[in-house]
Each structure stands twice: as C-alpha cells, then as structure tokens.
CSV table of C-alpha atoms and ligand atoms in Angstrom, one decimal:
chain,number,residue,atom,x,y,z
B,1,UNK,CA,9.8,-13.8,-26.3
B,2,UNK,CA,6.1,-13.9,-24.6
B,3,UNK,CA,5.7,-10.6,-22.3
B,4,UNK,CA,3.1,-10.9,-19.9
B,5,UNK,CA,1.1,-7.5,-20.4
B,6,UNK,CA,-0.5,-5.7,-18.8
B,7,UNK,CA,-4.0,-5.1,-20.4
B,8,UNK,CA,-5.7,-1.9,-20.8
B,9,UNK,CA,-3.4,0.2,-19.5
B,10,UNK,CA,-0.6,2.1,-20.7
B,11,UNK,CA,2.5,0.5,-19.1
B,12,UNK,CA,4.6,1.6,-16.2
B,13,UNK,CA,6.9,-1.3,-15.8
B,14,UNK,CA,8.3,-3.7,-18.3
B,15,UNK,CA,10.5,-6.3,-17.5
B,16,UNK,CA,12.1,-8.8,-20.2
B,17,UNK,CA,13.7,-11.8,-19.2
B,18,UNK,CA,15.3,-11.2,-15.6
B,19,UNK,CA,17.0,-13.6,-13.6
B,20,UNK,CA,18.9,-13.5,-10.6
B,21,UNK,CA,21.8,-15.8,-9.9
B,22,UNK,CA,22.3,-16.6,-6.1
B,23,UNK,CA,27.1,-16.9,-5.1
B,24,UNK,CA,27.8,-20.1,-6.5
B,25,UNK,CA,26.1,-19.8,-10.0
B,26,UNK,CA,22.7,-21.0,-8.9
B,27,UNK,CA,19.2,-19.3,-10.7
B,28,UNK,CA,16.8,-18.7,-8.5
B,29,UNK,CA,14.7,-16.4,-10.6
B,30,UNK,CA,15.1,-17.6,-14.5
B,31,UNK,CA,14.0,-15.4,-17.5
B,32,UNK,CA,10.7,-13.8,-16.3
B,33,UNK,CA,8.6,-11.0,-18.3
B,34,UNK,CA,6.0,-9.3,-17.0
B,35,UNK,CA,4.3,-5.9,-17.5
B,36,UNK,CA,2.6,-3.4,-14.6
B,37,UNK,CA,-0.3,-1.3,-16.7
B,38,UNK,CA,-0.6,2.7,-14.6
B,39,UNK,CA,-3.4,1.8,-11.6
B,40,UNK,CA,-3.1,-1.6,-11.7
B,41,UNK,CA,-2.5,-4.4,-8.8
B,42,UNK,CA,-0.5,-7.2,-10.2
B,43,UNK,CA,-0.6,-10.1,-7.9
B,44,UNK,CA,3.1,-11.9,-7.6
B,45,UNK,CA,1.6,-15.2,-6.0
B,46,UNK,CA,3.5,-18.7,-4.9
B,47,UNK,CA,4.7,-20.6,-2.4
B,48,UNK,CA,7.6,-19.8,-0.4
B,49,UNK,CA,10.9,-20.1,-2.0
B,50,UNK,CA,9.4,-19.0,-5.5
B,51,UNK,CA,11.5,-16.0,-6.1
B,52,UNK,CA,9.1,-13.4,-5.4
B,53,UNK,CA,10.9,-11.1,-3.5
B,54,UNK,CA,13.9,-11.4,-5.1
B,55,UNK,CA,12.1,-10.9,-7.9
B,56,UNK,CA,10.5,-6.9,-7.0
B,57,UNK,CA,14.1,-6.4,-5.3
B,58,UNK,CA,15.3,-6.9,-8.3
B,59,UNK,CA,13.2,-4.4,-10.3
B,60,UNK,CA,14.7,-1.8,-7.7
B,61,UNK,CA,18.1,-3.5,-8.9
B,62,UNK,CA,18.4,-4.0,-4.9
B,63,UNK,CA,20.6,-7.1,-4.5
B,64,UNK,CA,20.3,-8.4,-1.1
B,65,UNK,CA,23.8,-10.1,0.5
B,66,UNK,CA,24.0,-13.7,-1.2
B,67,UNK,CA,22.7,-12.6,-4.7
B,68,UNK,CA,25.6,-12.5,-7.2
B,69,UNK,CA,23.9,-11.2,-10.0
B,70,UNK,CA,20.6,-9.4,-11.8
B,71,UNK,CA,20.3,-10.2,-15.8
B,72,UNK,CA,17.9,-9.3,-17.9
B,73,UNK,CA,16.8,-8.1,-21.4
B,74,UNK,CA,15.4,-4.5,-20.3
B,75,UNK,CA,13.8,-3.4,-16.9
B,76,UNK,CA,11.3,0.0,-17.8
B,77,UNK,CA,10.2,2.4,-15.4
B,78,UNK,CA,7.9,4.4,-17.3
B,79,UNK,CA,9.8,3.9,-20.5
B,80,UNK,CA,13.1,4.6,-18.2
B,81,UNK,CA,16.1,1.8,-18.2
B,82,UNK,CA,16.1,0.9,-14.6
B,83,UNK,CA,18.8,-1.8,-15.9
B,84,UNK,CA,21.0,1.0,-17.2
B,85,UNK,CA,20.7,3.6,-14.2
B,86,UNK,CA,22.8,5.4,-13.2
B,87,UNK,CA,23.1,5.6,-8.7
B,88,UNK,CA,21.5,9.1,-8.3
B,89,UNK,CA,18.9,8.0,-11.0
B,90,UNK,CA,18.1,4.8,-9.2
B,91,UNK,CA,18.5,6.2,-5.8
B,92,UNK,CA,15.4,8.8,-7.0
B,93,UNK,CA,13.2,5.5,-8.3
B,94,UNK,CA,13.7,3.5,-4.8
B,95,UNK,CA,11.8,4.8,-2.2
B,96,UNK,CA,11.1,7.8,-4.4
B,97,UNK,CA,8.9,7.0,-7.8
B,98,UNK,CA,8.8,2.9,-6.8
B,99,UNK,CA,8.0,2.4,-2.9
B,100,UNK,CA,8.4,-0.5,-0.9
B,101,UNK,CA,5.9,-1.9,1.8
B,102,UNK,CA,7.7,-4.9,3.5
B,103,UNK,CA,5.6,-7.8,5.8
B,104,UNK,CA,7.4,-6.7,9.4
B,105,UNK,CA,6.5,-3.7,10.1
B,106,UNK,CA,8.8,-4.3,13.4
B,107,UNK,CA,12.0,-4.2,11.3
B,108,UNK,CA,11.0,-1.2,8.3
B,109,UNK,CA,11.6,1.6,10.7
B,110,UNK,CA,14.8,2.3,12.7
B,111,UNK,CA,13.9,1.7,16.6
B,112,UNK,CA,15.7,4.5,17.5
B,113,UNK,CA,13.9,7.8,15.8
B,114,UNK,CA,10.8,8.8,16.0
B,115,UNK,CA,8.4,8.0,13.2
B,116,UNK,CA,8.0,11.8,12.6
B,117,UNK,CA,11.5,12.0,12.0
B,118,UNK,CA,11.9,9.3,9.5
B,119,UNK,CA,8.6,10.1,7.7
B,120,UNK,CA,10.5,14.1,7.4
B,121,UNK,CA,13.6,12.6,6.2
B,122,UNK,CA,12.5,10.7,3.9
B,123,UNK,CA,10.4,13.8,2.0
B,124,UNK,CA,13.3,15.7,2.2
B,125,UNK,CA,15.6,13.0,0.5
B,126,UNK,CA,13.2,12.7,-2.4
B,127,UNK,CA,11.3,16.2,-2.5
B,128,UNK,CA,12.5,19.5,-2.2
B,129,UNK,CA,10.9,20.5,0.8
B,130,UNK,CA,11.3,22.3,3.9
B,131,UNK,CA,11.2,21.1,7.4
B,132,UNK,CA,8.1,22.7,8.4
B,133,UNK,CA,6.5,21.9,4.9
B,134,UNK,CA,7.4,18.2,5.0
B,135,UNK,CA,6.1,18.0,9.0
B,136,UNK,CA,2.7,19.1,7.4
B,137,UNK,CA,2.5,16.4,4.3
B,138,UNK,CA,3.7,13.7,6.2
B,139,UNK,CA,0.8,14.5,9.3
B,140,UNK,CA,-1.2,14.3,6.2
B,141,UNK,CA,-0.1,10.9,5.0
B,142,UNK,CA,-0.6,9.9,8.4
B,143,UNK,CA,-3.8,10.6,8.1
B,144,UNK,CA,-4.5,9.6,4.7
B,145,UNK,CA,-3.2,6.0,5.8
B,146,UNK,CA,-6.0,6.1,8.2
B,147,UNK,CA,-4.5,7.1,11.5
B,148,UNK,CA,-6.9,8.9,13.7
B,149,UNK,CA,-4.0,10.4,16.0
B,150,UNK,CA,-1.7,11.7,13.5
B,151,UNK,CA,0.2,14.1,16.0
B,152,UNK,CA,0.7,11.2,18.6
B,153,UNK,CA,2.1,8.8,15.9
B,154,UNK,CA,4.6,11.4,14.5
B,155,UNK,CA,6.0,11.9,17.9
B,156,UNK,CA,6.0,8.4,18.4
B,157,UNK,CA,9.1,5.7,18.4
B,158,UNK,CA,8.4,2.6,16.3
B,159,UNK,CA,8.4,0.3,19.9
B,160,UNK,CA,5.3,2.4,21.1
B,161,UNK,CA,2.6,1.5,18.3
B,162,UNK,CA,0.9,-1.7,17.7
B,163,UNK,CA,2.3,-3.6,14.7
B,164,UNK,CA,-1.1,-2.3,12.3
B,165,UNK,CA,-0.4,1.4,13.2
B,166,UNK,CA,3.1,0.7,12.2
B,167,UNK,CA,2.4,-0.7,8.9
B,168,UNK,CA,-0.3,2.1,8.0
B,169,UNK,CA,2.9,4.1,9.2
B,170,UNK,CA,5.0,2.7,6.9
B,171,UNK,CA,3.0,3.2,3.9
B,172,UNK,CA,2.3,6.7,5.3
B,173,UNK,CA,5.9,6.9,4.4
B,174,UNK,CA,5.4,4.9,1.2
B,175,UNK,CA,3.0,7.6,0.1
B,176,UNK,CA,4.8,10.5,1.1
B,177,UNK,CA,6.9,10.5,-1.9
B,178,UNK,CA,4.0,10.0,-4.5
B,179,UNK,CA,5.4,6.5,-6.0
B,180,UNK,CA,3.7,5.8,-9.3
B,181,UNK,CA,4.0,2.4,-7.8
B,182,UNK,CA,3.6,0.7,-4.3
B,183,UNK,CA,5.3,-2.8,-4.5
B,184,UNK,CA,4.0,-4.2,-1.1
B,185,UNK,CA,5.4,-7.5,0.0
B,186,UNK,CA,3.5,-9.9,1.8
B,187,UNK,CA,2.1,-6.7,3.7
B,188,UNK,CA,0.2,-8.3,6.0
B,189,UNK,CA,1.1,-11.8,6.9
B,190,UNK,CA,3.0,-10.3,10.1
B,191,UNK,CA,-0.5,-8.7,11.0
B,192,UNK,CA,-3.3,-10.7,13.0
B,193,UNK,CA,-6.6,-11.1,11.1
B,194,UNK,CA,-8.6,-7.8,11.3
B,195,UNK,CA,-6.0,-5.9,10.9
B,196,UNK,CA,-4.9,-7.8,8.2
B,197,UNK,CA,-8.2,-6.7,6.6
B,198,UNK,CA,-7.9,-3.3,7.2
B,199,UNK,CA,-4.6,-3.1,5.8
B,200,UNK,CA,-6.0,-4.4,2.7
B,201,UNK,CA,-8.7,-2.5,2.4
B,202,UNK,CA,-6.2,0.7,2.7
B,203,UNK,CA,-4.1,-0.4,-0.1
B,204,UNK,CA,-7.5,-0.7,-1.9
B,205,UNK,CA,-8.9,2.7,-1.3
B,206,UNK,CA,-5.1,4.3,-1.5
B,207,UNK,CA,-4.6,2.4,-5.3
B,208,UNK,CA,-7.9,3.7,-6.1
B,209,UNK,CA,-7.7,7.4,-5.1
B,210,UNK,CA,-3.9,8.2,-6.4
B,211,UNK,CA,-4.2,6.0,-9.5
B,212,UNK,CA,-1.7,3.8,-8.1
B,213,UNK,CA,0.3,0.9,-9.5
B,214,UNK,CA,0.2,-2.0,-6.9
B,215,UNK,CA,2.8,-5.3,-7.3
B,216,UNK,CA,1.4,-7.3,-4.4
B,217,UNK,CA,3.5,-10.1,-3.2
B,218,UNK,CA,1.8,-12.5,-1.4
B,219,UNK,CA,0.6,-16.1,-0.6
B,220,UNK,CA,-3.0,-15.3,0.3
B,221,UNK,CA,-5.2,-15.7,-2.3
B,222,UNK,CA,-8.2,-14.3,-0.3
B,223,UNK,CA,-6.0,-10.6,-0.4
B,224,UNK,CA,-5.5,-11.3,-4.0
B,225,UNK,CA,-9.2,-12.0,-4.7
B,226,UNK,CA,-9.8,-8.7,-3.0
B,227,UNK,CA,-6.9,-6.7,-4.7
B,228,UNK,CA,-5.2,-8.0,-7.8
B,229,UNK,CA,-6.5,-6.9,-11.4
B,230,UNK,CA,-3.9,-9.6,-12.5
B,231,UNK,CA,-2.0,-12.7,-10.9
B,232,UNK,CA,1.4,-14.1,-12.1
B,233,UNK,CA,1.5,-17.1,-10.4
B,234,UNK,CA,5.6,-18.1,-9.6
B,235,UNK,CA,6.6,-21.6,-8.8
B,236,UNK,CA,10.5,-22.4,-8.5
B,237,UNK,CA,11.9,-18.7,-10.5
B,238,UNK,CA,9.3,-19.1,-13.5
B,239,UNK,CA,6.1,-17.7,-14.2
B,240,UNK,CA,4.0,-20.1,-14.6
B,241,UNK,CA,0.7,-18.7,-15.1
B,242,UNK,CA,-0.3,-15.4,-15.8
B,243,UNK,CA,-4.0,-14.8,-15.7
B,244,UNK,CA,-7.0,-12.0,-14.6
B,245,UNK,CA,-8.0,-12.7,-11.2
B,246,UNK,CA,-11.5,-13.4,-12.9
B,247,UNK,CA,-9.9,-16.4,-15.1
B,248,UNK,CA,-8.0,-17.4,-12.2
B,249,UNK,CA,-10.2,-17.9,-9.5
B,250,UNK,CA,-13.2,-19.2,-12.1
B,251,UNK,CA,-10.8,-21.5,-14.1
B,252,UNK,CA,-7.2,-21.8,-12.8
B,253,UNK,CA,-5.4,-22.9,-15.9
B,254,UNK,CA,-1.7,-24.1,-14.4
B,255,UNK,CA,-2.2,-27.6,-12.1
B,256,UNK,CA,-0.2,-25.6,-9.5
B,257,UNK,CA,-2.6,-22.8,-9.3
B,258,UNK,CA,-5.3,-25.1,-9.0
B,259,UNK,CA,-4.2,-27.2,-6.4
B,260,UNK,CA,-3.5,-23.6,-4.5
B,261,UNK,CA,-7.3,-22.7,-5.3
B,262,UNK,CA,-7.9,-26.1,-3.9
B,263,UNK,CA,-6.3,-25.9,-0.9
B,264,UNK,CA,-8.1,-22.5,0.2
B,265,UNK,CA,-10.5,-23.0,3.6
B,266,UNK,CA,-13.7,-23.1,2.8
B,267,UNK,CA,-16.7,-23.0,5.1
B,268,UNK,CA,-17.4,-26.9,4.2
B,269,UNK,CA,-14.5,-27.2,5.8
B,270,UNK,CA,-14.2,-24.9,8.9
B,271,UNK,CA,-14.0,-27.9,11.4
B,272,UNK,CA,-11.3,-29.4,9.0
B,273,UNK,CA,-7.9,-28.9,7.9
B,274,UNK,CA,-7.9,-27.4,4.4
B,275,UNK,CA,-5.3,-29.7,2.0
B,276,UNK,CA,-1.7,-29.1,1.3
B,277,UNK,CA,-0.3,-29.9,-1.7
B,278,UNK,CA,1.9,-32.4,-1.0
B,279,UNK,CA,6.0,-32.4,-1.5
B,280,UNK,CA,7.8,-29.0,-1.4
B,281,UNK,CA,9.2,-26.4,-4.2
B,282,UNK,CA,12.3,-27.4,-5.4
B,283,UNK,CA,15.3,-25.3,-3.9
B,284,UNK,CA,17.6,-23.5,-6.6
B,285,UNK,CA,19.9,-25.6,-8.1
B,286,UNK,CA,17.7,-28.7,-7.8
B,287,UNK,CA,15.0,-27.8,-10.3
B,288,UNK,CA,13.7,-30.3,-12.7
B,289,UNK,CA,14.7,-30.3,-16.3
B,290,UNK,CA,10.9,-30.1,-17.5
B,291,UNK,CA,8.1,-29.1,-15.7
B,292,UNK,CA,9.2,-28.0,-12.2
B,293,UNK,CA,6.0,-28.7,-10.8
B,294,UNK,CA,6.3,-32.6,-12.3
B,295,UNK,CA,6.8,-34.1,-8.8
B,296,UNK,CA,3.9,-32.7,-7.0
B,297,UNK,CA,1.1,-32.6,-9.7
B,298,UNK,CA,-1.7,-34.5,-9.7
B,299,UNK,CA,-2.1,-34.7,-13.7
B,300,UNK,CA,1.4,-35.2,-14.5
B,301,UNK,CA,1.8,-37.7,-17.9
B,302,UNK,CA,3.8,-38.2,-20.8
B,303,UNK,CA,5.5,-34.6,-22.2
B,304,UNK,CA,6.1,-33.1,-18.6
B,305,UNK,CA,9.4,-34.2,-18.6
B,306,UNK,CA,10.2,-31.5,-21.2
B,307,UNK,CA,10.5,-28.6,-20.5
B,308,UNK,CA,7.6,-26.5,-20.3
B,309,UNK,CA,6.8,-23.1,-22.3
B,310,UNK,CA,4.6,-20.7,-21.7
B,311,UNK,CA,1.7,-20.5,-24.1
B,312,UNK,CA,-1.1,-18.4,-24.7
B,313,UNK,CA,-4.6,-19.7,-24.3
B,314,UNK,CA,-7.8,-17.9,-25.2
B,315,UNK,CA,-7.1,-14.3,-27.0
B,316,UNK,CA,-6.6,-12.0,-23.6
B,317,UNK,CA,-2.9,-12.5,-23.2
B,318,UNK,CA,-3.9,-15.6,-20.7
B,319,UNK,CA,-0.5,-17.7,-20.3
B,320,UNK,CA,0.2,-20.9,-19.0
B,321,UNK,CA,3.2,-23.0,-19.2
B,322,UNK,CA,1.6,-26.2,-19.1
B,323,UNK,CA,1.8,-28.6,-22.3
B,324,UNK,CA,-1.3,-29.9,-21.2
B,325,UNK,CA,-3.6,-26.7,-19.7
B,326,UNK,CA,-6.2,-25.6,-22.2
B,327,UNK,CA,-7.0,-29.5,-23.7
B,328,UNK,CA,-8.4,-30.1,-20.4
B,329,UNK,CA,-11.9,-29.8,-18.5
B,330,UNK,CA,-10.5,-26.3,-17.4
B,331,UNK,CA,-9.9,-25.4,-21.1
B,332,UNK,CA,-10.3,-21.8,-21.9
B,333,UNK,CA,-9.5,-21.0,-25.4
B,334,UNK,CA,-7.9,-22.0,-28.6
B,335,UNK,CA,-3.9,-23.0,-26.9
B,336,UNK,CA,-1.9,-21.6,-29.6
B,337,UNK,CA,1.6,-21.6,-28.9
B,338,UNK,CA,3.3,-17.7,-29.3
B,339,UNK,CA,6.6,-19.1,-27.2
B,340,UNK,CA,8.2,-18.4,-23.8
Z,401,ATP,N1,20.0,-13.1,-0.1
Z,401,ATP,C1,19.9,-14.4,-0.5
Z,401,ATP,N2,21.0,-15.2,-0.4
Z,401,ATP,C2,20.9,-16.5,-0.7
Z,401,ATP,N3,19.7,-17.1,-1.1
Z,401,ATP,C3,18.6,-16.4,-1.2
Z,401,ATP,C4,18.6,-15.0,-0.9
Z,401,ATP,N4,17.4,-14.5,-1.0
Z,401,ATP,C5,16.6,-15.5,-1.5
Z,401,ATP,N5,17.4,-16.6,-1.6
Z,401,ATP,C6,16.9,-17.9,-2.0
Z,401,ATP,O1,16.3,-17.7,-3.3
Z,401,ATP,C7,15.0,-18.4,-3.4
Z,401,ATP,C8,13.9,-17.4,-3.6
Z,401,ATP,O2,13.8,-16.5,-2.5
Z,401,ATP,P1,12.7,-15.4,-2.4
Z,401,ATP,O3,13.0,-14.7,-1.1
Z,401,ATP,O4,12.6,-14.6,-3.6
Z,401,ATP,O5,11.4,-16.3,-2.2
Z,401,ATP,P2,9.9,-15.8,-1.9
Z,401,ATP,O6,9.1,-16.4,-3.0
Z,401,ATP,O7,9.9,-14.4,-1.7
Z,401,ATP,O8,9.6,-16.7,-0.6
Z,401,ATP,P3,8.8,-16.2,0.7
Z,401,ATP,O9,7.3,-16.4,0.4
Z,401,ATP,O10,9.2,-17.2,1.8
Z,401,ATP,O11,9.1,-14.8,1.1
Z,401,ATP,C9,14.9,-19.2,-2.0
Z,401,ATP,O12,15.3,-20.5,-2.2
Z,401,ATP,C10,15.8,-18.4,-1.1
Z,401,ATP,O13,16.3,-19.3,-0.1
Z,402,MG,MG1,9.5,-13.2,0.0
C-alpha cells in the first residue's frame, strides 16, 4: 500500500486506507492514506463533494447523521490507535489533542452563552483547571488569536461580534486546549476578503509559534499557496495527487489539479471570468470504473478507462494517480510504479 508521507518530520497522524460508507452502502471516501508530519500544514484540497470533510471527521471517528460506517487499516495519533479508542480516550483527542476550526463561525458557538463561558468550559473539560485559572488562559488565547479587547469578547454572546472576531474566537477556543493539531475546515470561506486574509495569516503565525500541525481543508488555492507545506488533492473519495505545494503550483502533475491551477484569477484576467472546468464531480455511487476524473479531462485517451493507481513520480514521495502524468510535458521524474 502507498502512504502518502509526510516528509521531514516525525509523524503525528497516520492514516491507512479509510473509507466512509454513506446508509445505503454507498463510498464516498474510498481507501485513502495520508500522513501529518509534527508542524506541518497539509492542504486537503478539491472541489465540493470530494470527501474532505468527511474525510477529517473521520479521523476524529465523528460520524455525522447519514454516514453508516468508518473503515480503515489503522488511524494514529501520535502512534495512538484512534481506530481502536476507547470513548474517554477519544473524547480527550476531539477538541482536546486534535481541534476543530469549522467555516461558519455563526453556527461553532452556542447562541445562548457567552463566549467566556464556553471558552472556560471547554478548558475545564480537557484541563484540570480552576475557574479563575481557566478565565486567565482563555483571556490569553483571546489575545493570542489577535483580539485587541479580550475582556469585551469574553463577556460577549456569539450574536454581538462580527463573524472574523468570532472565528479568531473560535480558534481562541481551538488553542486553549494545546491541540498538537488544528484541522481547520474551509476556515474562511464564510469570511469576506480581508478578513479572510487575516484569518490566514493567524493560522500562519499560530502553526509557527506552537509548532503546530495544520490539516487545512479548503478550495482556495491562493490560502493553500500561503499555508500548506503539502497538498493532497481529493477528487470523488480518492487522492489523487499528493504533492509539495512547490511541485504543485510549479508543475501540477494530476489533469485535475491543473485544470484547478488553471482556473485561478489572474490579473490578465481581472476584467474576465476565470474558467471552470466544465461537467461536475461525480456524486457517490455514480463514480466511474477507471479514472474518475475521465469525463471532464482534457487529456483523457486510451488506459483511463482503467482504473487508476497512484504512482510515485520523481524520488520525494510525489504521487499521482494518473497512467499518463509524468510521460508528459509536466513530467517530473522517473514514474515508477510503488502501487496504490
Ligand atoms: N452526513 C451525510 N449524509 C449523507 N451524505 C453525506 C453526508 N456528508 C457528506 N455526504 C456526501 O458525501 C460526499 C462527500 O461529502 P463531504 O462533505 O466530505 O465533501 P466536501 O469535499 O467536504 O465538500 P464541500 O467542499 O462542499 O464541503 C458528498 O457527496 C456529500 O453529499
Ligand atoms: Mg466540506
């Protein structure tokens, strides 16, 4: 089995093979691998419908209503089975060592507490701390997630900030149990544009100062330009490229990641519409037999009716599963085959 690793780094999750199986027996995430190294931002990249979130749910084994099942060959936290925890073990890793940052900051905090409140309980759930103690870190992590008027925000109800102070509230909260890893899902598409960017630039500065381990889930390649150390680009439940954000953005090796690149504004552009790729991502259940992308690629020739394994290219653990990527124009490396 290829594992998409995670370079340098020691490694603080490990996943082997997961899928998730919708009620009625239909895959919509099938047989992923993928590795987060300690302090680095793996990008989680596709269009919607991929399996993305599903996908980080699952490493928190969170099944949402309408999922049926998680399988996989081993989930590691830090060399921990999160597939074989046990409740109070995986009640300690959700919101505790593995945080969540969703994209509606509206809907992460109850409407009807304070954000003081909710920031205090949730250090005292996952820290043994007292009231007074917890008041003090989590006006800290207010102010660590850049906001000026800590004391106002904690007495606060969600309704009463604007939706960026909310979100830097949020992963105030995120923070306050010192996760080894932030998984931060679409994070800012709720946000308008400069506070998009400053909500970017805080997970930045935050993943850099406490070492952190980022899974960013998003379809902006402009945030994962700015963030990711590593991109595994998803279309319809499979990885289907797994590259640095260097190799991707200088030579996208996958037809679907390059008709992404392609359709990214640029400032030729500005008085046009940038492209769309045209045709949709399959729904679950009505995937392809070979190449799922096969209907919506430009290149698509004889062999991509198969089905499609991923194979290295080049010797730094590039993947691509693509029978043609690496005999192309974009070619990278050598294109042996170490299976998928
Ligand atoms: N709870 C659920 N019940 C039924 N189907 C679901 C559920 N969650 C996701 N799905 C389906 O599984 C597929 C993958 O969903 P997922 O939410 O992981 O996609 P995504 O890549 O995160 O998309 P987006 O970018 O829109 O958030 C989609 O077809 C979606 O409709
Ligand atoms: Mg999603």
């Amino acid at each position: 089995m290829t594992v998409l690793a995670a370079t340098d780094n020691a490694v603080l999750v490990r996943v082997e093979n997961l899928s998730v199986t919708l009620a009625g027996a239909v895959r919509a995430v099938d047989g992923i691998d993928f590795q987060i190294g300690h302090g680095e931002c793996v990008a989680l990249v596709g269009e919607s419908g991929c399996g993305k979130t599903l996908t980080a749910l699952s490493l928190l084994r969170s099944l949402p209503p309408g999922v049926e099942k998680i399988d996989c060959a081993r989930m590691e936290f830090e060399g921990r089975r999160i597939d074989l925890m046990g409740r109070s073990d995986l009640r300690r890793l959700r919101g505790g060592q593995a945080a969540m940052v969703f994209q509606d900051p509206t809907t992460s905090f109850n409407p009807l507490f304070r954000i003081g409140d909710q920031l205090v309980e949730t250090i005292r759930a996952h820290r043994k701390f007292s009231r007074a103690a917890a008041t003090k870190l989590a006006m800290r992590c207010l102010g660590e997630a850049g906001l000026e008027e800590a004391a106002r925000v904690f007495g606060s109800y969600p309704h009463q900030l604007s939706g960026g102070q909310r979100q830097r509230a949020f992963i105030a909260m995120a923070l306050s149990t010192e996760p080894k890893l932030l998984i931060a899902d679409e994070p800012t598409t709720a946000l308008d544009v400069t506070v998009q960017r400053q909500i970017v630039d805080l997970l930045a500065r935050l993943a850099r100062q406490r070492g952190l381990s980022l899974l960013l889930i998003t379809h902006n390649l402009a945030v994962v330009a700015r963030l990711a150390d590593r991109v595994l680009m998803m279309y319809a439940g499979q990885i289907v490229e797994c590259s640095t954000v260097e190799e991707l953005f200088s030579a996208p090796a996958h037809p679907y990641s390059r008709a992404l690149i392609e359709c990214l504004p640029s400032l030729e552009r500005v008085h046009s519409r940038p492209p769309t790729i045209p045709g949709n991502v399959p729904r679950p259940g009505h995937w392809p037999t070979g190449c799922r992308f096969i209907d919506r690629c430009a290149r698509a020739a004889g062999g991509c009716e198969l089905p499609q394994r991923l194979k290295a290219i080049g010797h730094g653990g590039r993947l691509v599963r693509c029978h043609l990527a690496g005999g192309l124009k974009n070619r990278v490396g050598g294109g042996d085959e170490s299976g998928g």
